[in-house]
Coordinates of C-alpha atoms and ligand atoms in Angstrom, one line a residue:
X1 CA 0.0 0.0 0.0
X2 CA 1.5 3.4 -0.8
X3 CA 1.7 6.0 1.9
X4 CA -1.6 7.9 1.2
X5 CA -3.2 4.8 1.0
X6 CA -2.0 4.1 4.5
X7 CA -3.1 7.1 6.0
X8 CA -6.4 7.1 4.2
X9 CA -7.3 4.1 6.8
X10 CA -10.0 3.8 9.0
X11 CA -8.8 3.0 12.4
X12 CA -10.9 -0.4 12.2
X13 CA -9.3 -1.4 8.8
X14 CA -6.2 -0.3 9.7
X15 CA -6.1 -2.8 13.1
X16 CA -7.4 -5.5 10.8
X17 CA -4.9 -4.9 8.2
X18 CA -2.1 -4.8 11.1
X19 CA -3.6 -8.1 12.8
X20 CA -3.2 -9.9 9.5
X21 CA 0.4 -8.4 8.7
X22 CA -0.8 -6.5 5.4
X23 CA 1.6 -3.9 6.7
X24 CA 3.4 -3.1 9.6
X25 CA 3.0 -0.1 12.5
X26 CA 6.4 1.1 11.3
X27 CA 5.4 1.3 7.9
X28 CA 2.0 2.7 9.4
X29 CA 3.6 5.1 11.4
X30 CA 6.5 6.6 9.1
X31 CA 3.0 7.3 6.7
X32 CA 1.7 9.4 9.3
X33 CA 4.7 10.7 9.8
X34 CA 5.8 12.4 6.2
X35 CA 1.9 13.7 6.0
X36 CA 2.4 15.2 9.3
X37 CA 5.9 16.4 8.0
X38 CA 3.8 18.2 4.9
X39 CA 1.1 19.3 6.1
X40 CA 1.4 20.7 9.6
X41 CA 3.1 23.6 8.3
X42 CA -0.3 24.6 6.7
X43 CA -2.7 23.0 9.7
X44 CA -0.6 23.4 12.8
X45 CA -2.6 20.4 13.9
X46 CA 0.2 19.6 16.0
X47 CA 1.9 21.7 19.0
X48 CA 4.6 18.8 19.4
X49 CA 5.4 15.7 17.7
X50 CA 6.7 12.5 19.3
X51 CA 8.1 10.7 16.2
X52 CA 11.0 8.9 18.1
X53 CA 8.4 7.7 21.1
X54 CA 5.9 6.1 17.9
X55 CA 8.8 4.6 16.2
X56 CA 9.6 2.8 19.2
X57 CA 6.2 2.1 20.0
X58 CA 5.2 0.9 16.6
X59 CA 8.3 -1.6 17.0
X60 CA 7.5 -3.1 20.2
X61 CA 3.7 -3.3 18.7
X62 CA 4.9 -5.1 15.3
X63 CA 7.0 -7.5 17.6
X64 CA 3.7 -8.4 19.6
X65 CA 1.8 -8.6 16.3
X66 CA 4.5 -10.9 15.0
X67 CA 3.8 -13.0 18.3
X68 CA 0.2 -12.8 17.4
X69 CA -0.3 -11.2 20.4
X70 CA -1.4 -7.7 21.2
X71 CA -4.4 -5.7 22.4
X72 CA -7.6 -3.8 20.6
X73 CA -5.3 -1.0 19.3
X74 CA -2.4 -2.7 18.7
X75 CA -0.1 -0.8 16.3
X76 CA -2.3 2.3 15.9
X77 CA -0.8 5.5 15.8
X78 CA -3.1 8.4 16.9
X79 CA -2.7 11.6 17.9
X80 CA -3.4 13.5 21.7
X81 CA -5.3 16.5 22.1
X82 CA -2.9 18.9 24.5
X83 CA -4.9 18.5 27.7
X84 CA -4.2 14.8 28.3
X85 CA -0.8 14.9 30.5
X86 CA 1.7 12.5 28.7
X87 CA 4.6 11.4 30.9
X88 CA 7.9 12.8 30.2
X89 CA 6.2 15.2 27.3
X90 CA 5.2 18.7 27.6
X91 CA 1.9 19.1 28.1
X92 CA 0.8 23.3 27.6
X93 CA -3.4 22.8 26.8
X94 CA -1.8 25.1 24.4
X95 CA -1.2 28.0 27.5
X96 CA 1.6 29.9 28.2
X97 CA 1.4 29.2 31.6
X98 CA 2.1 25.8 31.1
X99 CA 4.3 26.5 28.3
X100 CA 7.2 24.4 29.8
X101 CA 5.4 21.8 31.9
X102 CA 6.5 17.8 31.7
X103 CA 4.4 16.1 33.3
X104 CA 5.7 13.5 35.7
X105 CA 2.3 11.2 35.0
X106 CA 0.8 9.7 32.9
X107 CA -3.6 10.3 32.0
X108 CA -5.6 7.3 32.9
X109 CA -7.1 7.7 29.2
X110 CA -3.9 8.2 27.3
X111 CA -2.5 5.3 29.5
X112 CA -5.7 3.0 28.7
X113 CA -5.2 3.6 25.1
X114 CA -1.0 2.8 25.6
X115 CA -2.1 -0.6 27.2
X116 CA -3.9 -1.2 24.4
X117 CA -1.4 -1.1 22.1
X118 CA -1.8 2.8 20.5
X119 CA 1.3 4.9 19.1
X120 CA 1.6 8.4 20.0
X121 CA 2.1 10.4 17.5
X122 CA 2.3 13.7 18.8
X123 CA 0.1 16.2 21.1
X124 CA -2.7 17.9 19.5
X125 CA -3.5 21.9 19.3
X126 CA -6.8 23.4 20.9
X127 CA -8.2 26.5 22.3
X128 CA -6.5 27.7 25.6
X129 CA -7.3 25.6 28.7
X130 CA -10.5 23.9 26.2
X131 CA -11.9 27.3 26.6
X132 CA -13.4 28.6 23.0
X133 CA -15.4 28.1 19.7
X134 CA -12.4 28.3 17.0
X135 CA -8.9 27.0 18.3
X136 CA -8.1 30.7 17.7
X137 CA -7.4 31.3 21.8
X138 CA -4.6 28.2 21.7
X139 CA -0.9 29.9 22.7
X140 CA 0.4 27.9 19.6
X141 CA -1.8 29.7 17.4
X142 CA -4.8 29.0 15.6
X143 CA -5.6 25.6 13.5
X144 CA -6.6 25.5 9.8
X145 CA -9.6 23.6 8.8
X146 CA -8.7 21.4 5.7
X147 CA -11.8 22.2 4.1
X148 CA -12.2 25.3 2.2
X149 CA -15.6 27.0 1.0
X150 CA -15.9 26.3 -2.8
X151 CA -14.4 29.0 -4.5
X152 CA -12.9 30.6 -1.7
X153 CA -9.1 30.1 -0.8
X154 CA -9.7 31.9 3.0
X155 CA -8.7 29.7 6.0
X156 CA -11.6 28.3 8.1
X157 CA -11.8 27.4 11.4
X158 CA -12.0 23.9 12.4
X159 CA -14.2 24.8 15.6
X160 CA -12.7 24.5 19.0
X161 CA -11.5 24.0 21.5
X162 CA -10.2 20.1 20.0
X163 CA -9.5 21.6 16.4
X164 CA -6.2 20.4 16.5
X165 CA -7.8 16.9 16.7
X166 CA -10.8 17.4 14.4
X167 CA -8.5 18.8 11.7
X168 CA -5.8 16.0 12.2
X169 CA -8.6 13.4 11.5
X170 CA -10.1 15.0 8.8
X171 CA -6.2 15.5 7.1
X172 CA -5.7 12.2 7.8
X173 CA -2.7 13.4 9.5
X174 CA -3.5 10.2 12.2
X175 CA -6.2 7.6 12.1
X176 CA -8.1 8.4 15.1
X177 CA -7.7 11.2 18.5
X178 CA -8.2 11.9 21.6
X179 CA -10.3 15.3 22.4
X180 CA -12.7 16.6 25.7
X181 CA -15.9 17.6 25.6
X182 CA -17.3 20.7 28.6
X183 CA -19.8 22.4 26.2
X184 CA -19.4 21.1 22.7
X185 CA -15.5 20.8 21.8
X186 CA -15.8 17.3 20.6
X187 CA -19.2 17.6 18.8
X188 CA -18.3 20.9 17.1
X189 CA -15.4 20.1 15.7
X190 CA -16.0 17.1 14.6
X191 CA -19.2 18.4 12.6
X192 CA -16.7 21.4 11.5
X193 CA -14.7 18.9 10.1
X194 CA -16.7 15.8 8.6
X195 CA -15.1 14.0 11.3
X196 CA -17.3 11.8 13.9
X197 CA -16.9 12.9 17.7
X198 CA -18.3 11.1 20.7
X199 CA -19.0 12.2 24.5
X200 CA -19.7 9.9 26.8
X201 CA -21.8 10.0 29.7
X202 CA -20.5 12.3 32.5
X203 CA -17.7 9.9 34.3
X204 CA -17.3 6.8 31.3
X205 CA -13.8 8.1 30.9
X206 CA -11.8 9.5 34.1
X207 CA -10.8 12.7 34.3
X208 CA -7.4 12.0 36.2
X209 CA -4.5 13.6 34.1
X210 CA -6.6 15.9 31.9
X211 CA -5.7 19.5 32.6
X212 CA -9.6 20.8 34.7
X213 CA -11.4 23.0 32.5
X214 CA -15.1 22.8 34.4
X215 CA -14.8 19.5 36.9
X216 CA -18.5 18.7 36.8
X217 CA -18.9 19.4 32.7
X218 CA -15.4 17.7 31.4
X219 CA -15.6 14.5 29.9
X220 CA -13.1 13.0 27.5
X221 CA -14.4 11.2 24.1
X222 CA -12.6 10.7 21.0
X223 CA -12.4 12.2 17.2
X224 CA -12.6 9.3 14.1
X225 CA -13.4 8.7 11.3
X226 CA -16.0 6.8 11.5
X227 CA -18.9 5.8 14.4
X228 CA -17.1 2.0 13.9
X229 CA -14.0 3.9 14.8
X230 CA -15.5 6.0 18.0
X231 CA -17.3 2.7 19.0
X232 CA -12.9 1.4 19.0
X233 CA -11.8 4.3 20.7
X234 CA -14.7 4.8 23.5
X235 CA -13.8 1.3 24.1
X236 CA -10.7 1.5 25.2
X237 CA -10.9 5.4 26.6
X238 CA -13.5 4.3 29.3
X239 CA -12.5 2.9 32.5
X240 CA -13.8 3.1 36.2
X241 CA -10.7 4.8 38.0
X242 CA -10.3 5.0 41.6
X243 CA -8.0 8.1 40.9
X244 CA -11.3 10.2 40.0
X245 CA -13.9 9.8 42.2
X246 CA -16.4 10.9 39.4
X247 CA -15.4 8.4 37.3
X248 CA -18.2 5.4 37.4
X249 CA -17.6 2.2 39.0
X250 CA -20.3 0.1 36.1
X251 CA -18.9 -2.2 33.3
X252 CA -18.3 -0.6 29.9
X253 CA -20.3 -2.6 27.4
X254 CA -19.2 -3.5 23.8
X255 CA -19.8 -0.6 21.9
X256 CA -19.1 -2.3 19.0
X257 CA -21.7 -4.5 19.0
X258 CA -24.2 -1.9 18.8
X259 CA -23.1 -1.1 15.3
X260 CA -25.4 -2.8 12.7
X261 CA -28.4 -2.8 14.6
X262 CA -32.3 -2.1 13.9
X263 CA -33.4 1.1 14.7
X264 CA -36.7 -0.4 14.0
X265 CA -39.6 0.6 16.6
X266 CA -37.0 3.0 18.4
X267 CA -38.6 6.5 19.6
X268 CA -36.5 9.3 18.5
X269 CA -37.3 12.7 20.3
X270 CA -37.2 16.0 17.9
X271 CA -37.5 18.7 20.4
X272 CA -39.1 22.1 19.8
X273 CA -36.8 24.5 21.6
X274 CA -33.9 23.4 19.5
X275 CA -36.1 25.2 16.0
X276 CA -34.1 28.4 16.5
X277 CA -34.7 31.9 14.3
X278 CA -31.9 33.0 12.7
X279 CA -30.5 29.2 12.0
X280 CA -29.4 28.5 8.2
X281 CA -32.4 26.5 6.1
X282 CA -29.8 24.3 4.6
X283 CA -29.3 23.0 8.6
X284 CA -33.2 22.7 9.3
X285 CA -33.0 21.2 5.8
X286 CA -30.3 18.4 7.1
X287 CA -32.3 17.8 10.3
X288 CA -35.5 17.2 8.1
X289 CA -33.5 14.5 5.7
X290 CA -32.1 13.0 9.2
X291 CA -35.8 12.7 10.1
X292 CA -36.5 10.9 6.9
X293 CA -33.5 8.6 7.2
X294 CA -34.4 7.6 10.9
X295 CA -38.0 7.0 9.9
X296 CA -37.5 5.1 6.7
X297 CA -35.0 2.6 9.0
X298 CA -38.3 2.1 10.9
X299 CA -38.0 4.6 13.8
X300 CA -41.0 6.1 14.9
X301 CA -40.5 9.9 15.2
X302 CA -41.8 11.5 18.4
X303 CA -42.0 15.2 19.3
X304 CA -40.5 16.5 22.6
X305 CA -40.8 19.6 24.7
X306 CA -37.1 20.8 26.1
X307 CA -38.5 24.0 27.9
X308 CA -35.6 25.0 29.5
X309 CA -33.4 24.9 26.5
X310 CA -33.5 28.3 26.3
X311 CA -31.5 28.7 29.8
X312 CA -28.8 26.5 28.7
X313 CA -25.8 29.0 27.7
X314 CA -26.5 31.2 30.2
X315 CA -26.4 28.5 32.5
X316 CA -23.0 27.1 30.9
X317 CA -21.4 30.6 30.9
X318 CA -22.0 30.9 34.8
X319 CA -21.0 27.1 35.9
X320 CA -18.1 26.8 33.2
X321 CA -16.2 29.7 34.6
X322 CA -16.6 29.3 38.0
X323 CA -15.3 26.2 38.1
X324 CA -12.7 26.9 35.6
X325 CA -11.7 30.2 38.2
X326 CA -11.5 27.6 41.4
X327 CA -9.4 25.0 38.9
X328 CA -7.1 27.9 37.7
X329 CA -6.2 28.8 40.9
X330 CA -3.6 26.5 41.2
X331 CA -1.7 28.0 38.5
X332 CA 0.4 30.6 40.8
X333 CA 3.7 30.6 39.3
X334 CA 5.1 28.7 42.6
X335 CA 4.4 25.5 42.2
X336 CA 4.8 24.6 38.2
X337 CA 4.1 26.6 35.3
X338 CA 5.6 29.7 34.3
X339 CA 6.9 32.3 36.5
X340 CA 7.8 35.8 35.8
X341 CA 10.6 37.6 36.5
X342 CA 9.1 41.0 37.9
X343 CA 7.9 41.8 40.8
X344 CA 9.4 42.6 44.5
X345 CA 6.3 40.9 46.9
X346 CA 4.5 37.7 46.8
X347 CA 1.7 39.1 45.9
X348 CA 3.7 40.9 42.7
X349 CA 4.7 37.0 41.6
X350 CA 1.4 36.0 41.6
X351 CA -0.3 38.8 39.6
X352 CA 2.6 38.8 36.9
X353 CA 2.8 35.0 36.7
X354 CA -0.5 35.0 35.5
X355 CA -1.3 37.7 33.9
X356 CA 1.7 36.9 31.6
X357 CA 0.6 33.1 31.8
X358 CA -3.0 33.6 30.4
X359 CA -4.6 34.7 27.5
X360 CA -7.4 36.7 26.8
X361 CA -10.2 34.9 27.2
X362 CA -8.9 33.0 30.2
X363 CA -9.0 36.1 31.9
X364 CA -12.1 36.7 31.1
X365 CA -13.7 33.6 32.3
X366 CA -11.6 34.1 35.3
X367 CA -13.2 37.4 36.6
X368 CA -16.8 35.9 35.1
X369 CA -15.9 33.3 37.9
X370 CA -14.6 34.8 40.3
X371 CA -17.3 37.3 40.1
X372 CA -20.4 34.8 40.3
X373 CA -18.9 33.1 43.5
X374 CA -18.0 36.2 45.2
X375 CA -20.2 36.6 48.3
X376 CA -22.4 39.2 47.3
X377 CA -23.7 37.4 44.0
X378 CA -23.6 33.9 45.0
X379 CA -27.0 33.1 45.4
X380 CA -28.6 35.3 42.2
X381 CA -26.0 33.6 39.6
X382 CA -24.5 30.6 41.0
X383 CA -26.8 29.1 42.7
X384 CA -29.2 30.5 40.5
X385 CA -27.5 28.2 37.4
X386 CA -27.3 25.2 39.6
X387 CA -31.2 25.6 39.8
X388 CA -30.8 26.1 35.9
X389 CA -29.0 23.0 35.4
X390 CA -31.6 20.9 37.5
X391 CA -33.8 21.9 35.3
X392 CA -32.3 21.2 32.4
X393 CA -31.7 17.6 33.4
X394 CA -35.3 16.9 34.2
X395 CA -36.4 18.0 30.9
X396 CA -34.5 15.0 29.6
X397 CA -36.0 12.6 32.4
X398 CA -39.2 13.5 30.9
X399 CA -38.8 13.3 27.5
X400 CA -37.3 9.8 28.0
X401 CA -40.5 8.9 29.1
X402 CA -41.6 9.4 25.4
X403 CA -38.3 8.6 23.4
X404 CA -34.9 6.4 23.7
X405 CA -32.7 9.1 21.7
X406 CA -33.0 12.6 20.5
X407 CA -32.1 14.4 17.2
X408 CA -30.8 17.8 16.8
X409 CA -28.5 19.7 14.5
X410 CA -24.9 19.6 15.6
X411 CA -24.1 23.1 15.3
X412 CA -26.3 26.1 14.0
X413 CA -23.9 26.8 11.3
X414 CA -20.9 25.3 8.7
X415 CA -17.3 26.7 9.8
X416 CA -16.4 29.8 9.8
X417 CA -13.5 31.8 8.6
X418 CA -10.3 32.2 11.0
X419 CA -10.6 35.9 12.1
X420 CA -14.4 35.9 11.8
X421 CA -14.7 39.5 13.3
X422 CA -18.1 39.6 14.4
X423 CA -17.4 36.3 16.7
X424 CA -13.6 38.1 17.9
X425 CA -15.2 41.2 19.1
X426 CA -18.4 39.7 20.6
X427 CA -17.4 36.7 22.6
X428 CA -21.0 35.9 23.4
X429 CA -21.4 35.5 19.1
X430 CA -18.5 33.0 19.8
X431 CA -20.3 31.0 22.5
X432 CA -23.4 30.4 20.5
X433 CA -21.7 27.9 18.3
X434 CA -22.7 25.6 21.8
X435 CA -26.4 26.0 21.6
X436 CA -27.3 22.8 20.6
X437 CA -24.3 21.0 22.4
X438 CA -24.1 22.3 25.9
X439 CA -27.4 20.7 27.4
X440 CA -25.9 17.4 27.4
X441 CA -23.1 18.5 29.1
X442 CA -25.1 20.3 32.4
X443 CA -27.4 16.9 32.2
X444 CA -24.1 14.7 32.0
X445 CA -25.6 12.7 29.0
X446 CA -23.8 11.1 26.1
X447 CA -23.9 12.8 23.3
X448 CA -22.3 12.1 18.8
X449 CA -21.7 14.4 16.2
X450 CA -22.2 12.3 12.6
X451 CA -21.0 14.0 9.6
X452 CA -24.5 14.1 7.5
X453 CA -24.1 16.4 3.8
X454 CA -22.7 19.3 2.8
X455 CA -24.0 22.9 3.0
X456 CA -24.1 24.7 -0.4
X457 CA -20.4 26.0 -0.7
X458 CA -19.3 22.6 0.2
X459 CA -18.6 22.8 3.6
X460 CA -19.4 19.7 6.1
X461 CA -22.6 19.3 8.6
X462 CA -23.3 17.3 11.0
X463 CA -26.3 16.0 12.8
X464 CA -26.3 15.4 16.6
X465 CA -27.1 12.1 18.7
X466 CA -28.4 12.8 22.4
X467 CA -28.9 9.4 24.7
X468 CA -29.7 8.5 28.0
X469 CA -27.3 8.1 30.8
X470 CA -25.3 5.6 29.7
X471 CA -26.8 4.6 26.4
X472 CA -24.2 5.0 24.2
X473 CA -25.3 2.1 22.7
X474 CA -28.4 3.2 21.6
X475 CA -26.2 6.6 20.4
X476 CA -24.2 4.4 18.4
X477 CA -26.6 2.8 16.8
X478 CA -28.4 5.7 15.5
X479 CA -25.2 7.3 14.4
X480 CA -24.2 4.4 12.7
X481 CA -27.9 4.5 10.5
X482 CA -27.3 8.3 10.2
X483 CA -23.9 7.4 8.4
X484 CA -25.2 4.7 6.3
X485 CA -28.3 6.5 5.3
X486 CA -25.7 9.8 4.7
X487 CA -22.8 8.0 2.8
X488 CA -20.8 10.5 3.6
X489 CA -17.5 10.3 1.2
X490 CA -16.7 13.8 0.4
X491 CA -13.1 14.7 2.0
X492 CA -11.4 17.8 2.0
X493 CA -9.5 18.4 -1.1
X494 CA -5.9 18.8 -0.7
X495 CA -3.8 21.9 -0.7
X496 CA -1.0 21.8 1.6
Ligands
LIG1 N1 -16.9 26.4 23.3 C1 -17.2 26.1 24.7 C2 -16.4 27.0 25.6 O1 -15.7 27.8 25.1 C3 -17.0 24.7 25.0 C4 -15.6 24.3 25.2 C5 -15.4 22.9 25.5 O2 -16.2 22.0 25.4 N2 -14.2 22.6 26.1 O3 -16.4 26.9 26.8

């Protein structure tokens, strides 16, 4: 097979062609490794590149393989999103006040995936801290979405905050990768990008190792190819871990056998609250055809009431930054991180440390934080958007009295161009590319993005999957129908 062809892999075919010696992980991984060499230049997909840790890996996996041993992902090289601490390789979630950290650890997810078998490429660029819309806020600058508008040569986005991973998929630049999820950065991507992106439910994957964002929202989930391939990756992501107490104690069920099957007599909720104004028709017009798909596989089509929909980024935008202002407190430029130079008191290393450290628009969700917990507002916004979130949640209890899934758009548009101004100078613009994600998130629920058509300058859409607590199967299995019925084979045409 000739490089291209190599990369071009799904990860499923790719750990069946490596199981039956059609080609080796070397081989494998030196592919990935010239299309990295060309084309990161152009995507800057990648913040760092481990190319001597995957050679070695890829040879210890081909001498298992030649054994005929070797686990699920045996061989596979894939690439890390930034926030999953890798032992002994720097590890920024593309900040500058992490700019020179090495973690001494290893994640529990990145380490699951090692057991496996997987070959680390290299660690993957995002938004700063997982905080944005656009991977525009990363410290490593912004990522370029391989797709291009027809007739258009400007750079677009490849949504955020894993847009390192979404556009490293979609470039084939690795065959499958790790990315988190607080209000959308899985699922928005990944429907940027023509790329399939799974959450879990709230505590399937632990959280011990990934760099906090929003403690009670995080979850990790991975960016593929395909739902075959999420259905590989979940697999081996999820694990009960004693080292995070919010990860769940339950067995992880065989994803992959929920591939392949009937959707027949399966209720699938379309709510109200999620027919926005404003939205393009060409989405509405994808939802409609992912209606039709659902229902000629035999679904029966039910519509639900979300009434507190409406409440959800509002909600999201108090929560997310409070926790995110309690998590970021650690970062003091004593203890690890960077550390600034001025400054005569304690008090002075503090301040510059991290106002050197962070960005923009980690500031700002810092004093949005810090500001809803202070004593005097407390009560009106915090606890006020814990009430929020309740209520969020039991609009989904309900409506799974009268469905098993429900169907939404992914995102309320196609990507956008790097530099958008409207969405630079008006970070709330920015923040509603999470309208139809974030619910899932406050109610912890599992929640896929499956690439579905194209909008009308060619650009990628995807449809969204929403399942009860732990129902991933169910998730998978519509997904999977979605991306039969879809055929989805248009890729990004190459230019870098
Ligand atoms: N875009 C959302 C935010 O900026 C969600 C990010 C995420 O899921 N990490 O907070």
């Amino acid at each position: 097979m000739s490089k291209s062809e190599l990369t071009r892999l799904t990860l499923t075919s790719a750990v069946e062609g490596l199981k039956s010696k059609q080609f080796s992980s070397a081989e494998l991984t030196d592919a990935f490794i010239s299309a990295i060499e060309t084309a990161n230049p152009a995507l800057n997909a990648y913040v760092a590149t481990t190319f001597d840790l995957a050679r070695d890996q890829a040879k210890a996996s081909d001498a298992k393989l030649a054994r005929g041993e070797g686990g699920r992902l045996e061989g596979a090289p894939l690439g890390i999103k930034d926030l999953y601490c890798t032992k002994g390789v720097r590890t920024t979630a593309c900040s500058g006040i992490l700019e020179n950290f090495v973690p001494t650890y290893e994640s529990t997810v990145t380490q699951n995936l090692f057991d496996d078998g997987a070959v680390m490429l290299g660690k993957l660029n995002m938004d700063e801290f997982a905080m944005g819309s656009s991977n525009e806020t990363s410290k490593w600058g912004a990522v370029t979405n391989p797709w291009k508008s027809r007739g258009s040569n400007a750079p677009l986005t490849p949504g955020g905050s894993s847009g390192g991973s979404a556009s490293a998929v979609a470039a084939d630049l690795c065959l499958a990768a790790t990315a988190s999820d607080t209000g959308g950065s899985i699922r928005q991507p990944a429907a940027f990008t023509g790329t399939v992106g799974i959450k879990p439910t709230y505590g399937r994957c632990s959280r011990y190792g990934m760099v906090a964002f929003a403690s009670s929202l995080d979850q990790a989930g991975p960016i593929t190819k395909t739902v075959a391939d999420s259905a590989l990756m979940l697999q081996s992501m999820c694990s009960h871990d004693a080292k995070d107490s919010t990860s769940l104690n339950m067995p992880v069920p065989d994803f992959s056998a929920f591939l392949g099957k009937s959707v027949k007599g399966l209720r699938v909720g379309i709510p109200d609250e999620y027919r926005l104004d404003g939205i393009p028709a060409e989405i509405d017009a994808l939802w409609e055809q992912g209606i039709a798909w659902l229902k000629d596989a035999g679904a029966e089509i039910v519509r639900i009431s979300l009434p507190h929909t409406k409440y959800a980024l509002p909600c999201y935008y108090i929560i997310a930054p409070a926790e995110a202002s309690s998590n970021l407190a650690r970062y003091d430029g004593m203890r690890y991180g960077h550390r600034t130079d001025h400054g005569q008191s304690l008090t002075d290393i503090y301040e510059n440390s991290r106002s050197e450290g962070f960005g923009k628009e980690v500031k700002r969700r810092i004093m949005i934080g810090t500001y809803v917990l202070s004593a005097g507002f407390y009560d009106a916004y915090y606890v006020k958007a814990l009430k929020v979130r309740r209520r969020i949640a039991e609009d989904f209890t309900n409506a799974w009295n009268s469905c098993d899934v429900v169907l939404t758009p992914a995102t309320p548009s196609a990507a956008f161009e790097l530099g958008d101004t409207q969405k630079a100078a008006d970070p709330v613009a920015m923040y509603l590319n999470d309208v139809f994600t974030v619910t899932t998130n406050l109610a912890g629920l599992p929640g896929m993005a499956v690439p579905a058509g194209l909008d009308q300058s060619g650009l990628p859409l995807g449809l969204q999957v929403i399942g009860k607590p732990l129902d991933e199967g169910s998730v998978l299995t519509v997904g999977h129908v979605l991306e039969q019925a879809a055929g989805f084979t248009a890729r990004p045409e190459k230019w870098w």
